[in-house]
Tab-separated table of C-alpha atoms and ligand atoms in Angstrom:
chain	number	residue	atom	x	y	z
A	10	MET	CA	85.659	-81.016	-3.640
A	11	SER	CA	86.420	-84.660	-3.933
A	12	GLU	CA	83.917	-87.465	-3.711
A	13	THR	CA	83.256	-89.068	-0.358
A	14	SER	CA	81.779	-92.446	0.454
A	15	THR	CA	79.251	-90.872	2.818
A	16	GLU	CA	75.990	-90.583	0.894
A	17	ALA	CA	74.844	-87.410	2.571
A	18	ALA	CA	78.335	-85.899	2.472
A	19	ALA	CA	78.241	-82.124	2.695
A	20	GLU	CA	80.467	-80.101	0.411
A	21	LEU	CA	83.758	-79.045	1.999
A	22	SER	CA	85.546	-76.096	0.489
A	23	VAL	CA	89.291	-76.327	1.186
A	24	ALA	CA	91.906	-73.558	1.056
A	25	PRO	CA	95.174	-72.706	2.825
A	26	ILE	CA	94.859	-70.855	6.125
A	27	GLU	CA	94.835	-67.046	6.171
A	28	ASP	CA	95.799	-64.734	9.038
A	29	GLY	CA	92.203	-64.108	10.126
A	30	ASP	CA	91.522	-67.853	10.463
A	31	VAL	CA	94.150	-68.461	13.160
A	32	PRO	CA	92.064	-67.847	16.334
A	33	VAL	CA	89.170	-69.957	15.003
A	34	VAL	CA	91.545	-72.781	14.099
A	35	VAL	CA	93.224	-72.717	17.527
A	36	ALA	CA	89.778	-72.850	19.197
A	37	LEU	CA	88.808	-75.778	16.962
A	38	TRP	CA	91.966	-77.704	17.896
A	39	GLN	CA	91.245	-77.062	21.576
A	40	ARG	CA	87.682	-78.355	21.169
A	41	CYS	CA	89.065	-81.427	19.393
A	42	GLU	CA	91.564	-81.964	22.270
A	43	LEU	CA	94.524	-81.807	19.912
A	44	THR	CA	96.481	-79.194	21.831
A	45	ARG	CA	99.180	-80.169	24.319
A	46	PRO	CA	100.754	-78.008	27.065
A	47	TRP	CA	104.166	-78.164	25.354
A	48	ASN	CA	102.860	-77.059	21.929
A	49	ASP	CA	101.759	-73.458	21.345
A	50	PRO	CA	99.236	-73.930	18.511
A	51	ALA	CA	99.558	-70.371	17.185
A	52	ALA	CA	103.359	-70.753	17.070
A	53	ASP	CA	102.947	-74.144	15.359
A	54	ILE	CA	100.771	-72.474	12.708
A	55	ALA	CA	103.259	-69.643	12.182
A	56	LEU	CA	106.160	-72.087	11.816
A	57	ALA	CA	104.266	-74.283	9.336
A	58	ARG	CA	103.447	-71.203	7.240
A	59	ARG	CA	107.037	-69.930	7.202
A	60	GLY	CA	108.204	-71.997	4.222
A	61	SER	CA	106.704	-73.477	1.070
A	62	ASN	CA	107.055	-77.068	2.321
A	63	ALA	CA	104.063	-76.884	4.668
A	64	THR	CA	100.690	-75.291	5.204
A	65	ILE	CA	97.494	-75.670	7.154
A	66	LEU	CA	94.512	-76.586	5.008
A	67	ILE	CA	91.177	-75.253	6.206
A	68	GLY	CA	87.845	-76.832	5.276
A	69	ARG	CA	84.683	-74.737	5.291
A	70	ASP	CA	81.102	-75.977	5.325
A	71	ASN	CA	78.690	-73.166	4.411
A	72	GLY	CA	81.417	-70.645	5.214
A	73	ALA	CA	82.207	-71.954	8.711
A	74	ILE	CA	85.608	-73.457	9.493
A	75	VAL	CA	84.897	-77.096	10.377
A	76	ALA	CA	88.011	-79.060	9.370
A	77	THR	CA	91.789	-78.697	9.333
A	78	ALA	CA	94.957	-80.567	8.438
A	79	MET	CA	98.514	-79.325	8.846
A	80	VAL	CA	100.359	-80.833	5.892
A	81	GLY	CA	104.002	-80.723	4.954
A	82	HIS	CA	107.114	-82.591	3.891
A	83	GLU	CA	110.835	-82.575	4.579
A	84	GLY	CA	111.776	-83.500	1.019
A	85	HIS	CA	111.180	-87.244	1.336
A	86	ARG	CA	107.808	-88.055	2.917
A	87	GLY	CA	104.633	-86.150	3.550
A	88	TRP	CA	103.210	-85.777	7.041
A	89	VAL	CA	99.935	-84.550	8.504
A	90	TYR	CA	99.249	-83.154	11.959
A	91	TYR	CA	96.244	-81.454	13.551
A	92	VAL	CA	93.717	-83.451	11.516
A	93	ALA	CA	90.470	-82.206	13.020
A	94	VAL	CA	86.759	-81.982	12.297
A	95	ASP	CA	84.468	-79.893	14.491
A	96	PRO	CA	82.596	-82.291	16.829
A	97	ASP	CA	79.270	-80.878	15.573
A	98	HIS	CA	80.160	-81.698	11.953
A	99	ARG	CA	81.590	-85.210	12.199
A	100	GLY	CA	80.331	-88.201	10.245
A	101	LYS	CA	79.608	-86.117	7.131
A	102	GLY	CA	82.730	-86.986	5.160
A	103	HIS	CA	84.692	-83.863	6.126
A	104	GLY	CA	87.560	-85.883	7.637
A	105	ARG	CA	87.896	-87.880	4.443
A	106	ALA	CA	87.695	-84.678	2.345
A	107	ILE	CA	90.360	-82.758	4.294
A	108	MET	CA	92.671	-85.794	4.107
A	109	GLU	CA	92.103	-86.025	0.344
A	110	ALA	CA	93.026	-82.354	0.069
A	111	ALA	CA	96.207	-82.999	2.100
A	112	GLU	CA	97.090	-85.967	-0.126
A	113	ASN	CA	96.595	-83.850	-3.259
A	114	TRP	CA	98.730	-81.058	-1.796
A	115	LEU	CA	101.527	-83.585	-1.188
A	116	ARG	CA	101.190	-85.137	-4.663
A	117	GLN	CA	101.614	-81.689	-6.149
A	118	ALA	CA	104.761	-81.279	-4.026
A	119	GLY	CA	106.151	-84.506	-5.542
A	120	MET	CA	105.596	-86.731	-2.496
A	121	THR	CA	104.568	-90.350	-3.040
A	122	LYS	CA	103.883	-91.397	0.565
A	123	LEU	CA	102.134	-89.882	3.545
A	124	HIS	CA	103.065	-90.757	7.142
A	125	LEU	CA	101.097	-89.854	10.231
A	126	LEU	CA	101.324	-90.495	13.953
A	127	VAL	CA	98.456	-91.598	16.171
A	128	ARG	CA	98.667	-91.643	19.961
A	129	PRO	CA	97.971	-95.193	21.205
A	130	GLU	CA	95.105	-94.009	23.420
A	131	ASN	CA	93.363	-92.443	20.394
A	132	THR	CA	91.712	-95.728	19.445
A	133	LYS	CA	88.693	-94.152	17.689
A	134	VAL	CA	90.806	-92.485	15.057
A	135	LYS	CA	92.312	-95.782	13.905
A	136	ALA	CA	88.986	-96.795	12.310
A	137	PHE	CA	88.893	-93.430	10.531
A	138	TYR	CA	92.362	-93.805	8.997
A	139	GLU	CA	91.691	-97.430	8.040
A	140	SER	CA	88.422	-96.381	6.321
A	141	ILE	CA	90.324	-93.948	4.151
A	142	GLY	CA	93.017	-96.414	3.111
A	143	TYR	CA	95.813	-96.117	5.700
A	144	GLU	CA	97.504	-99.165	7.200
A	145	GLU	CA	99.334	-99.430	10.496
A	146	GLN	CA	103.077	-99.907	9.993
A	147	PRO	CA	105.354	-101.607	12.521
A	148	ARG	CA	107.790	-98.838	13.388
A	149	VAL	CA	109.136	-97.429	16.635
A	150	MET	CA	109.168	-93.668	16.945
A	151	TYR	CA	112.102	-91.890	18.586
A	152	ALA	CA	112.066	-88.207	19.498
A	153	LYS	CA	114.309	-85.607	21.100
A	154	TRP	CA	113.640	-81.944	21.815
A	155	LEU	CA	116.365	-79.922	20.167
A	156	ASP	CA	116.243	-77.204	22.835
A	157	GLY	CA	117.366	-79.552	25.626
A	158	ARG	CA	113.945	-80.107	27.189
A	159	GLU	CA	113.082	-83.396	28.863
A	160	THR	CA	111.047	-85.747	26.681
A	161	THR	CA	107.298	-85.005	26.832
A	162	PRO	CA	104.615	-87.737	26.792
B	11	COA	C1	88.994	-88.398	13.162
B	11	COA	C2	88.099	-87.284	12.609
B	11	COA	C3	88.969	-86.265	11.877
B	11	COA	C4	87.086	-87.913	11.636
B	11	COA	O1	86.322	-86.890	11.029
B	11	COA	P1	84.886	-87.172	10.348
B	11	COA	O2	84.534	-85.987	9.535
B	11	COA	O3	83.911	-87.588	11.384
B	11	COA	O4	85.200	-88.427	9.408
B	11	COA	P2	84.405	-88.835	8.072
B	11	COA	O5	82.952	-88.526	8.245
B	11	COA	O6	85.082	-88.267	6.889
B	11	COA	O7	84.601	-90.419	8.107
B	11	COA	C5	85.356	-91.106	7.113
B	11	COA	C6	85.317	-92.572	7.433
B	11	COA	O8	85.902	-92.831	8.736
B	11	COA	C7	84.958	-93.512	9.568
B	11	COA	N1	85.057	-92.971	10.930
B	11	COA	C8	85.195	-91.687	11.282
B	11	COA	N2	85.221	-91.574	12.624
B	11	COA	C9	85.074	-92.818	13.110
B	11	COA	C10	84.993	-93.362	14.422
B	11	COA	N3	85.088	-92.583	15.516
B	11	COA	N4	84.835	-94.691	14.569
B	11	COA	C11	84.730	-95.501	13.481
B	11	COA	N5	84.797	-95.044	12.197
B	11	COA	C12	84.957	-93.717	12.033
B	11	COA	C13	83.604	-93.163	8.983
B	11	COA	O9	82.645	-94.148	9.315
B	11	COA	C14	83.887	-93.115	7.506
B	11	COA	O10	83.942	-94.434	6.992
B	11	COA	P3	83.224	-94.826	5.618
B	11	COA	O11	83.590	-93.736	4.637
B	11	COA	O12	83.824	-96.137	5.309
B	11	COA	O13	81.784	-94.812	5.940
B	11	COA	C15	87.299	-86.588	13.762
B	11	COA	O14	86.613	-87.579	14.495
B	11	COA	C16	88.167	-85.791	14.732
B	11	COA	O15	88.408	-84.612	14.513
B	11	COA	N6	88.607	-86.427	15.838
B	11	COA	C17	89.340	-85.724	16.902
B	11	COA	C18	90.703	-85.272	16.484
B	11	COA	C19	91.638	-86.421	16.166
B	11	COA	O16	91.705	-87.418	16.873
B	11	COA	N7	92.387	-86.247	15.063
B	11	COA	C20	93.370	-87.209	14.601
B	11	COA	C21	94.654	-87.074	15.320
B	11	COA	S1	95.803	-88.336	14.776
């Protein structure tokens, strides 16, 4: 796996998700408080795996699933969602490593820029993204559910 700046960084082995990983990944996202009532995580995984423009990368430390990133593109920019490291395995460089794997996946898909969204209340994660080279960009995000639902928070 790629180098990390954490001296005692543990090795993270990264591969695309397989069917048997899905329940473990959903449980990890719940533990990391990344799930929302309006998103069915298993359905999100299935949709991301439907085409070749997206996948969920899974990071294993000694065989155990400890990190994830949903990565994909719409033909112009790359995006990541569900960036997560198991709370018991944080601070070991796994977040940096799974993001490097997502960046490499996007480079191979021909993308030159990665965008990501952070909820304003998630202040801790800002330091993480800044440590790995991301900069906040002054943009306003607009959204609309395409099935007619009211806007969710
Ligand atoms: C954010 C998250 C993925 C970081 O994972 P991690 O494995 O602990 O991160 P790493 O060990 O790879 O840290 C990489 C760098 O970020 C910094 N960093 C990570 N978490 C940090 C925090 N909470 N506060 C300050 N800096 C932090 C590290 O110090 C390190 O910096 P350095 O390389 O300059 O020393 C993890 O905390 C997480 O899963 N959080 C909950 C889910 C979440 O909020 N996901 C993002 C949604 S947008």
